[in-house]
Coordinates of C-alpha atoms and ligand atoms in Angstrom, one line a residue:
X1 CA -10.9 -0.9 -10.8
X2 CA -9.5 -4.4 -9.8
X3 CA -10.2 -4.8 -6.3
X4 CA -8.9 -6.8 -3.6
X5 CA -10.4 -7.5 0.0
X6 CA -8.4 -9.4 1.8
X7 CA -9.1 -11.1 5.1
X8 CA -12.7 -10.6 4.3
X9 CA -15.5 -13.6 4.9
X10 CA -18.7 -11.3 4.9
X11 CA -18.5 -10.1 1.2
X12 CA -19.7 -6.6 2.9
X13 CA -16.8 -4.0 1.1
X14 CA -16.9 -7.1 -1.5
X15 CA -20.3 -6.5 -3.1
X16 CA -20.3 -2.8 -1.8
X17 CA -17.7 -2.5 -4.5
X18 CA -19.2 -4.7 -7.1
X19 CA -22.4 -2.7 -7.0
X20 CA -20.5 0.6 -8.0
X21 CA -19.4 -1.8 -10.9
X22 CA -15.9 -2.8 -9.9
X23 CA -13.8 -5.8 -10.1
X24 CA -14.1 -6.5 -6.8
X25 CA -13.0 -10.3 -5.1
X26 CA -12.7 -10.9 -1.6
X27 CA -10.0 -13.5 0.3
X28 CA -10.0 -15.7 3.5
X29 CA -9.5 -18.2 4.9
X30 CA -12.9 -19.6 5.3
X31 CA -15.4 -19.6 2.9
X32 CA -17.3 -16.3 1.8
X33 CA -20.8 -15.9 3.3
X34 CA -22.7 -14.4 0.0
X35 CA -22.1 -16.0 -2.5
X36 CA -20.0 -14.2 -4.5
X37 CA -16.3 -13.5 -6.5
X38 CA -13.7 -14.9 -3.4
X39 CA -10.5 -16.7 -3.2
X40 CA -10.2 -19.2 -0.1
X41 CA -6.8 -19.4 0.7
X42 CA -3.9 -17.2 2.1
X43 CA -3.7 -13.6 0.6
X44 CA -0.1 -13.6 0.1
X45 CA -0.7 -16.1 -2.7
X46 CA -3.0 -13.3 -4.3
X47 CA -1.1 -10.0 -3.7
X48 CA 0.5 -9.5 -6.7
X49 CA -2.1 -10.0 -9.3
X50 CA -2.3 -6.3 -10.3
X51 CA -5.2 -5.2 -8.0
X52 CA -5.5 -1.3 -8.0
X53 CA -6.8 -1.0 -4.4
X54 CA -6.7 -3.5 -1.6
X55 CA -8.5 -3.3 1.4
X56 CA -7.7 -5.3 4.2
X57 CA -9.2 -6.6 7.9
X58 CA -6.2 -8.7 9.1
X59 CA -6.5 -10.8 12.6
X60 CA -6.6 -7.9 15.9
X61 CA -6.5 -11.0 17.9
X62 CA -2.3 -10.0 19.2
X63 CA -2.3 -6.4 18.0
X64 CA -5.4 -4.9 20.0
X65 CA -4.8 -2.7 23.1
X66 CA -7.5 -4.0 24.8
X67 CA -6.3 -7.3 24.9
X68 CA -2.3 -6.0 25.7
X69 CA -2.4 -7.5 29.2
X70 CA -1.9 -10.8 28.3
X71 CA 1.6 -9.8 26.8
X72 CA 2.7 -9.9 30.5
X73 CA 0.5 -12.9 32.2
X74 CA 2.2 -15.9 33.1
X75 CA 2.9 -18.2 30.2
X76 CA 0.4 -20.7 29.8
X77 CA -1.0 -22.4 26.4
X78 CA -4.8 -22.6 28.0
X79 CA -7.6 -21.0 26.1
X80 CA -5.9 -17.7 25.3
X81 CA -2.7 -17.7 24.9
X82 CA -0.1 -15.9 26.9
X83 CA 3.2 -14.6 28.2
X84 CA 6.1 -15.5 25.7
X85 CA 3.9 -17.3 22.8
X86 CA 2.2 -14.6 22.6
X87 CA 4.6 -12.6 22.3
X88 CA 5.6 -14.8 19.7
X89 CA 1.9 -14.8 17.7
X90 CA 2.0 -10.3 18.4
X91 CA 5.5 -11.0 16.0
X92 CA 4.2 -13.0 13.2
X93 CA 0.5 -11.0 13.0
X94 CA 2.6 -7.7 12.9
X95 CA 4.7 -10.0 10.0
X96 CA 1.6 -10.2 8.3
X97 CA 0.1 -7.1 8.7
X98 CA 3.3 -5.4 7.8
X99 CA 3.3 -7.4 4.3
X100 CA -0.4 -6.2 3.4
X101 CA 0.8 -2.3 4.2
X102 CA 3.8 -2.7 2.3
X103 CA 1.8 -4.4 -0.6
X104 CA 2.6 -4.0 -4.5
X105 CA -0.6 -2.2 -5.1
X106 CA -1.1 1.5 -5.4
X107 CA -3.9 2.3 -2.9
X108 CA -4.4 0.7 0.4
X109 CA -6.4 0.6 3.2
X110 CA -5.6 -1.7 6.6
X111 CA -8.3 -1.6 9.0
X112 CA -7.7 -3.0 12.6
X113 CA -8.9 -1.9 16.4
X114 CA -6.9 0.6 18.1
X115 CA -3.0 -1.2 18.6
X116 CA -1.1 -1.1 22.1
X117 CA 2.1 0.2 21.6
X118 CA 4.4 -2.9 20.5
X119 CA 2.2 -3.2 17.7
X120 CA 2.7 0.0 16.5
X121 CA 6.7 -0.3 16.9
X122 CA 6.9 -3.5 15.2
X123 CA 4.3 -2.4 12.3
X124 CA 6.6 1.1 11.9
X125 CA 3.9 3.3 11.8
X126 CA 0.6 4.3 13.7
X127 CA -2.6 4.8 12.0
X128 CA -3.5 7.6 9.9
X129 CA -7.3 8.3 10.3
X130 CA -10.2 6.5 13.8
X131 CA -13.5 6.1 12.5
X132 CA -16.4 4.9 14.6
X133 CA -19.7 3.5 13.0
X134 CA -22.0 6.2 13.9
X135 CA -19.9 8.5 11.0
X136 CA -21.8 6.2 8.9
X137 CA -25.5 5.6 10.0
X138 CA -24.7 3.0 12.6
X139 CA -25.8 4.5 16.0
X140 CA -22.7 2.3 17.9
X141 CA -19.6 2.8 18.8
X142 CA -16.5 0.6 17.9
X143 CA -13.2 2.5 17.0
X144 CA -11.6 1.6 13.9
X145 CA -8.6 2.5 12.5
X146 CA -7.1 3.0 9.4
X147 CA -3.9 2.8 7.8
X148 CA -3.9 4.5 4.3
X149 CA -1.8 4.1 1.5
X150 CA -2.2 6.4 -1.5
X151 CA -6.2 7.2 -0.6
X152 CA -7.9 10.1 1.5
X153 CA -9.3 9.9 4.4
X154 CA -12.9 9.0 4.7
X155 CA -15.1 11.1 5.1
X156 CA -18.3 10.4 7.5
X157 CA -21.6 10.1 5.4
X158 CA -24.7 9.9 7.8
X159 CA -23.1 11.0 11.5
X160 CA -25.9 9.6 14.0
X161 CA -23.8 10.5 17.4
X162 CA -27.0 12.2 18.6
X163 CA -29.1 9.9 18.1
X164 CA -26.7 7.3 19.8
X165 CA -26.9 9.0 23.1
X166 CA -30.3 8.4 23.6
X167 CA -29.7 4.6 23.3
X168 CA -28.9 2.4 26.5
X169 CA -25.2 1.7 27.2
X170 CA -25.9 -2.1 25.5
X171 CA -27.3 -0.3 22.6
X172 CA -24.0 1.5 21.5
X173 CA -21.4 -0.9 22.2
X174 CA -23.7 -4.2 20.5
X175 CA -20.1 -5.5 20.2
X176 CA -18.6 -5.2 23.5
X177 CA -22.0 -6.9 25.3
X178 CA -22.4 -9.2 23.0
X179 CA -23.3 -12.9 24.9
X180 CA -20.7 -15.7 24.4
X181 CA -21.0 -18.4 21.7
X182 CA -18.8 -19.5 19.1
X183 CA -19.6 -17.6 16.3
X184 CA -19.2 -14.0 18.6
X185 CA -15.8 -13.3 16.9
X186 CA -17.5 -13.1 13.1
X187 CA -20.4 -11.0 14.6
X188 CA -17.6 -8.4 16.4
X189 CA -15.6 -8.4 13.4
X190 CA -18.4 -8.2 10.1
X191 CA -17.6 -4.8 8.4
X192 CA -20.8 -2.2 8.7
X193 CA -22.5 -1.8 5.6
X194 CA -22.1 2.1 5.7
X195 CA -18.5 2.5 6.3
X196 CA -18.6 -0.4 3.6
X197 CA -20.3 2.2 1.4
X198 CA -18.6 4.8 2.3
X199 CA -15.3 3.0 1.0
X200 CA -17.0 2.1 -2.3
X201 CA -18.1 5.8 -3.3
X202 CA -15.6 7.7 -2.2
X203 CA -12.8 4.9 -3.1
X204 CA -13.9 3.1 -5.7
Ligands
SAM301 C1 -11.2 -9.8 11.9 S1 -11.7 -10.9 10.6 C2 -12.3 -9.7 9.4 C3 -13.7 -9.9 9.0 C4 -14.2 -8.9 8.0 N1 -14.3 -7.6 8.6 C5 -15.5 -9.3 7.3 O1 -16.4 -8.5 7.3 O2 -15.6 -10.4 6.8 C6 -10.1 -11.4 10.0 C7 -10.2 -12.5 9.0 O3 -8.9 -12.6 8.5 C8 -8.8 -14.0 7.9 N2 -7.4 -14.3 7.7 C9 -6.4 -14.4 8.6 N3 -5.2 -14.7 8.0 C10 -5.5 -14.7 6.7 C11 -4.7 -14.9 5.5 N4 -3.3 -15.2 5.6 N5 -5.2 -14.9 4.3 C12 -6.6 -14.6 4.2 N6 -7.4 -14.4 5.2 C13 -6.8 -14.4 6.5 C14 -9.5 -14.8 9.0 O4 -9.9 -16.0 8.5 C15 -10.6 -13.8 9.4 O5 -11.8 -14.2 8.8

């Protein structure tokens, strides 16, 4: 199978693919980690090159609920942006992530945080399936969504939800205490290797 992931710097769904023998490239912006098959550059250059299956972890930045307050802060162009240019940045990200869903390419999968509402209007449609990374060995929680086209749901391969609770508070949401430093955003975003695996076996 010819395999796109888009938005993708890790090379985690990448390789996952590639090791069930796949044609597998991954595409960002910045540089892949591993080295590895990857095209730097915008997706939409790539989207119609006859890829099978696409899977896709565009920017949450403007589409997250849990950042929604800032639709309705003051305006002010500090260090997060607010008030009307964000509301300008929530319209072209829901652009963008509206062009991946409505892709060329027979199956697809768009994974993203949970939206706030405007999102979802402006991207049509709400998600079709919330995983969280204990489903898939991970004893954390992080709630992911996906938006399918043309694929089944996926189903959970290892759930370790027990084993979770016994962990401290810090422990099962790594990502939400995670300290401050400039590379925070690619540790919060980095796919997990078993929902990564999970993709490739029941996907590829
Ligand atoms: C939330 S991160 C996803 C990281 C991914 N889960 C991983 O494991 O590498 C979103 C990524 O989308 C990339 N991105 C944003 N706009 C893009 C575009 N037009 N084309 C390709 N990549 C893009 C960003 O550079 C960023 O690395």
């Amino acid at each position: 199978m010819k395999v796109l992931v888009a938005c993708e710097f890790s090379g985690t769904v990448r390789d996952a693919f590639i090791k069930k023998g796949h044609d597998a490239i991954s595409c960002d912006l910045l540089p892949t980690e591993k080295p590895g098959p990857h095209y730097q550059g915008d997706v939409l250059d790539i989207l119609d090159d006859g890829f099978d299956l696409m899977i896709a972890h565009p920017t949450c930045t403007y589409l997250t609920n849990t950042a929604v307050q800032w639709l309705y802060a003051p305006d002010n162009q500090g260090k997060i942006l607010k008030g009307k240019p964000r509301w300008e940045a929530l319209d072209k990200s829901a652009e963008f992530f509206t062009k991946l869903l409505n892709a060329n390419i027979p199956q697809i999968c768009i994974e993203n945080p949970i939206p706030h509402k405007y999102a979802v209007a402006r991207i049509g449609r709400k998600y079709d399936q919330l995983v969280q990374p204990y489903m898939f060995g991970h004893p954390e929680k992080k709630a992911t969504c996906l938006w399918l086209k043309g694929l089944p749901k996926l189903k959970q391969t290892n759930n370790v939800f027990r084993e979770m609770q016994k962990l401290p508070k810090s422990q099962q949401q790594k990502i939400f205490y995670m300290s401050p430093n400039k590379d925070r955003w690619k540790e919060r975003s980095r796919t997990y290797q078993g929902i990564a695996d999970a993709m490739a076996e029941q996907w590829g």
